[in-house]
Amino acid sequence: MSENKTDALPLEYSTHQGQMNIVGFWIFLAAEIALFSTLFATYAVLFGRTADSPAPAELFEAGTVLIMTFILLTSSFTCGLAIHNMREGSLKGLMVWLALTLVLGLSFLGFEIYEFVHYVSEGAALGSSAFWSGFFVLTGTHGVHVTLGIGWMIAILIQLKQRGLTAVTTRKVFIVGLYWHFLDVIWIFIFTSVYMIGMVV
Amino acid sequence: MQLDEFFVTGEPLIYAGMVSIALVSATVIFLLTYFKRWKWLWQDWLTTVDHKKIGIMYILSALAMLFRGGVDALMMRTQLAFPDMNFLNSQHYNEVFTTHGTIMIIFMAMPFLIGLMNIIVPLQIGARDFAFPYLNAVSFWSFFFGAMLFNLSFVIGGAPDAGWTNYAPLAGSELSPGPGINFYLLGLQLAGIGTLATGINLMVTILRMRAPGMTLMKMPIFTWSTLITTFIIIFAFPILTVALALMTIDRIFGSHFFTLTGEGLPMMWANLFWMWGHPEVYIVILPAFGIFSEIIATFAQKQLFGYKTMVGAIVIIAGLSFVVWVHHFFTMGAGAFVNSVFSITTMMIAIPTGVKIFNWLATLYKSKIIFTTPMLWTLAFIPSFTIGGVTGVMLGMAAADYQYHNSYFLVSHFHYVLIPGTVFACFAGLIFWYPKMFGHKLNERIGKWAFWLFLIGFHLCFFPQYFLGLDGMARRIFTVGPEWFTLNFLSTIGAFVMGLGFIIFVHGIIYSFRFSPRDIEGDSWGYGRTLEWATPTPIPKYNFATVPEVDSHDALIDMKEKGETTFDRSKLKPIHMPSYTGQPFIMMAILFFASFALVFEWITLAVIGLIGAIVMMFIRSFDYDEGYHVEVDEIIETERKARRMTDDE
Amino acid sequence: MEKKHSKYPINHIVGFALSITLTIIAAWTALSSGLPTMWIIITIMALAVIQAAIQLFMFMHITESGATNAPWNMMFHAFVIAAIIVAGSLFVMSFGFTHDHGGGDHHEGGGSESHEESQEDHEGH
């Protein structure tokens, strides 16, 4: 099954199994879109239901959110460069850019944790009201995804170190790349519909 | 925590349940030890990644769940047989209808169909396994442990009692404290992971592993219905995942999604639940349609009438299934406009479904029908299901629904679609493909007895319930008044006749295991049309020694005309196979313990379990096992044995 | 796109520059443009969709031939389903009435907008 190679395609597509893994992951991402849109729907329906906790506009800070957004956008860019280097056949370039992506992901998480702690100290926690439940679970789910993505990238970096660029490792890098870009897409929608709209309305 | 809080106490029926669980477990352990079968169990079954074996395990689990759900049903019918019966108290009755519904939908209907898909779909498309065999094993064990977790609830901690729809605020922590609802939430969550993974797995398998020449429009119709079902699974199950997670967070971590306090919105639960729940109905009915289509084409000995419209109808049903969910709660208080929109989309579903009914009838028209048992189930399905469908259109009219809602009219309606639709299809599909799974047919005489008893029992049980509903008998009440006695009593008799039918069916399995002649033909019924019948019986582990070229959706008929088989010596090559592994079983066992801990809100233990599961994923990531190859000599030997070739053919 | 094996990752740089620019435009629109709320929401949601498309096409190589057309097909349907889930929930949970939940007018505005979207979705299917 996995032996029929085609040379015209990049290494990660070179085996039938590799192609199937990539297609499978795209389908998984489609399911993830349904998952996040359910969370967005819940957030939107519960919007304004703050009971006696603070309103979002009082707590959201444009500065922090913009920094987080730029960090994540940059990490998506570095991740894209990592894939580009991989296709050029540069293991070193791939690992450097991937490590940089990792660092940016970690700093994003740092900001997010800071933000959550700050909100909780201001009296807006998971159990404060329906609105804040929706907020924390939506952004928290994204945060958990980022955390998993970081762990996954570390595992792949170790494997790259051990095995270099093979059909299997390049496929793994490509898939984790897809995942990372996807998290960026979700963040764009969180940035827009949670923070920006939350500050306007 | 005291031991008497942990175990359910004070109910004689549950004590009997505990004793029987203990006895059955002890017997199984004794038999495995006595016959020295532990190694066999682990090496051949628990670690398998073979789609055929996983499919068999799915079906066995589903049959066990059918038994459990059926016992629940009989208990309910006993309680309702006479006015003011005192067999179950109200609490126990609530638990029984909750577990009956949940088990039948989530742990019986879906796994049964997924089991059939597991075995048949790769065979129908000429594939040697799933796209991701390892993931397939993960899916099965996640379903299995999810089902175990849910079933544990009736002896440990207490069963969920808020209905299979688990509506908030009743299911919230204030009105339903204790572990019962947590069992529901986490059992479904665990099983749901597996269902989603199977959906992705099957979709990639169907899209990327078809035999050469088999374009999408040349796929067998069961494979088509599976493909569309996986599409629904992929988009509907994440909604359930989120809904369950939100309620779990509500109950355990104190958030306010569906609570009455903190401006939560209990109705949002109904909204999310049915946004998954309605597509779910089609997840269990579309594969059933596929099975019936295959059986009708086979035993009417004709090409399926209107193949393209059949595919189109499935696609349209799948699309519509995502835009009708509000019809489950027309009475929630939405305005006329909201209800009207969903009333219209609901009634539109009747159109493609009607197309399918007419296609089946047109296939049967002027054909020479072979009355085998699977064909009997199929022929009984058409009129019975139509009754269910027509009453569904009645329920779909929002204004009229205010009268029917939550009455026995509704109960009868959904049993009329789910039993003739899904359950008949499960029986029909199991009997139809049984020879491919076990190498022998089921006894036809016993099978026909089981069929007639089940069919008569079914109509006797549920037809009166339409009239009970119109007489005003509400769903989920645990005692009936004398004015409803006659119809209820008839209904109970019907239920027991169905139970008898099931027992005879199981008897048929045991009888056939001992006495049925072992098949020698790959095409066991002699009328096969698609590739699964092209393989020899028993099916070699690699399925196809050589994968044939396909150029119509009745691939086997073409092969027979050309005199081809799936064993072409000139084209043999070593076949790549995945290795068996215990990782999926261990990973899901760990998640089972994590979920169990979370049910009792032992957070530390749950976190430890979760970390264990993540460690298992890392182990998997670093596992570069490439599988092995079956060499040409071994293939020749296997095929010669399976095809009973004696001389130098 | 993927066939060009250029040494210089021009696609990525253009995509990155565009996404940063679009973010800044969205932030400016929301925080200091002074547009009516409804227009702000429409504008920044449109910008978000464009950004998502940039990620999909310029970074994620969604049209690459190795993976056939299943990816973009599923992504397309995922966006349709997402619209149904979000707009449908808002539509249903608004109950079709225009009474005030205490959440203010804006919330209701969101409801009636999504209402039109969900109509489109029904036809789309």
Short mmCIF file of C-alpha atoms in Angstrom, two decimals, chain C residues 13-104:
data_model
loop_
_atom_site.label_atom_id
_atom_site.label_comp_id
_atom_site.label_asym_id
_atom_site.label_seq_id
_atom_site.Cartn_x
_atom_site.Cartn_y
_atom_site.Cartn_z
CA ILE C 13 5.70 37.01 2.89
CA VAL C 14 2.77 38.49 0.95
CA GLY C 15 0.34 36.45 3.04
CA PHE C 16 1.96 37.58 6.27
CA ALA C 17 1.97 41.23 5.26
CA LEU C 18 -1.67 41.00 4.23
CA SER C 19 -2.77 39.35 7.46
CA ILE C 20 -0.99 41.96 9.60
CA THR C 21 -2.53 44.75 7.53
CA LEU C 22 -6.00 43.27 7.70
CA THR C 23 -5.72 42.89 11.48
CA ILE C 24 -4.76 46.51 11.84
CA ILE C 25 -7.62 47.60 9.58
CA ALA C 26 -10.04 45.48 11.61
CA ALA C 27 -8.80 46.93 14.89
CA TRP C 28 -9.00 50.46 13.52
CA THR C 29 -12.53 49.85 12.16
CA ALA C 30 -13.70 48.52 15.48
CA LEU C 31 -11.99 50.92 17.84
CA SER C 32 -11.66 54.29 16.11
CA SER C 33 -13.60 54.45 12.84
CA GLY C 34 -16.82 55.65 14.45
CA LEU C 35 -18.99 53.64 12.06
CA PRO C 36 -22.42 52.43 13.21
CA THR C 37 -22.12 49.17 15.21
CA MET C 38 -23.87 47.10 12.58
CA TRP C 39 -21.43 48.24 9.88
CA ILE C 40 -18.46 47.58 12.13
CA ILE C 41 -19.61 44.03 12.71
CA ILE C 42 -20.20 43.40 9.02
CA THR C 43 -16.86 44.93 8.02
CA ILE C 44 -14.68 43.13 10.54
CA MET C 45 -16.41 39.79 9.98
CA ALA C 46 -15.76 40.19 6.25
CA LEU C 47 -12.11 40.99 7.01
CA ALA C 48 -11.88 37.86 9.18
CA VAL C 49 -13.22 35.71 6.35
CA ILE C 50 -10.63 37.19 3.96
CA GLN C 51 -7.88 36.48 6.49
CA ALA C 52 -9.06 32.91 6.88
CA ALA C 53 -8.94 32.51 3.12
CA ILE C 54 -5.37 33.85 3.08
CA GLN C 55 -4.30 31.27 5.63
CA LEU C 56 -6.02 28.48 3.74
CA PHE C 57 -4.67 29.30 0.30
CA MET C 58 -1.31 30.92 0.96
CA PHE C 59 -0.10 29.03 4.04
CA MET C 60 -1.98 25.76 4.12
CA HIS C 61 -1.70 24.90 0.40
CA ILE C 62 -5.31 23.79 0.31
CA THR C 63 -5.34 23.40 -3.47
CA GLU C 64 -2.30 21.11 -3.62
CA SER C 65 -2.82 18.26 -6.04
CA GLY C 66 -1.35 15.53 -3.82
CA ALA C 67 -4.35 15.62 -1.56
CA THR C 68 -7.01 15.71 -4.33
CA ASN C 69 -10.02 17.93 -3.90
CA ALA C 70 -11.33 16.43 -0.67
CA PRO C 71 -9.71 19.15 1.51
CA TRP C 72 -11.29 22.19 -0.05
CA ASN C 73 -14.55 20.33 -0.56
CA MET C 74 -14.72 19.52 3.16
CA MET C 75 -13.57 23.01 4.12
CA PHE C 76 -16.31 24.51 1.99
CA HIS C 77 -18.93 22.34 3.64
CA ALA C 78 -17.43 23.05 7.05
CA PHE C 79 -17.99 26.77 6.49
CA VAL C 80 -21.58 26.12 5.38
CA ILE C 81 -22.20 24.00 8.50
CA ALA C 82 -20.51 26.66 10.66
CA ALA C 83 -22.88 29.28 9.23
CA ILE C 84 -25.86 27.01 9.92
CA ILE C 85 -24.73 26.34 13.48
CA VAL C 86 -24.01 29.96 14.40
CA ALA C 87 -26.75 31.72 12.45
CA GLY C 88 -29.25 28.93 13.11
CA SER C 89 -28.63 29.01 16.87
CA LEU C 90 -29.02 32.78 16.98
CA PHE C 91 -32.17 32.53 14.88
CA VAL C 92 -33.73 29.79 16.98
CA MET C 93 -32.67 31.15 20.34
CA SER C 94 -34.04 34.57 19.44
CA PHE C 95 -37.36 32.66 19.36
CA GLY C 96 -38.49 34.81 16.46
CA PHE C 97 -39.62 37.53 18.82
CA THR C 98 -38.22 40.99 19.26
CA HIS C 99 -38.62 41.37 22.99
CA ASP C 100 -35.68 42.71 24.96
CA HIS C 101 -33.64 40.19 26.94
CA GLY C 102 -31.87 42.93 28.80
CA GLY C 103 -28.88 42.36 26.54
CA GLY C 104 -29.56 45.57 24.64
#
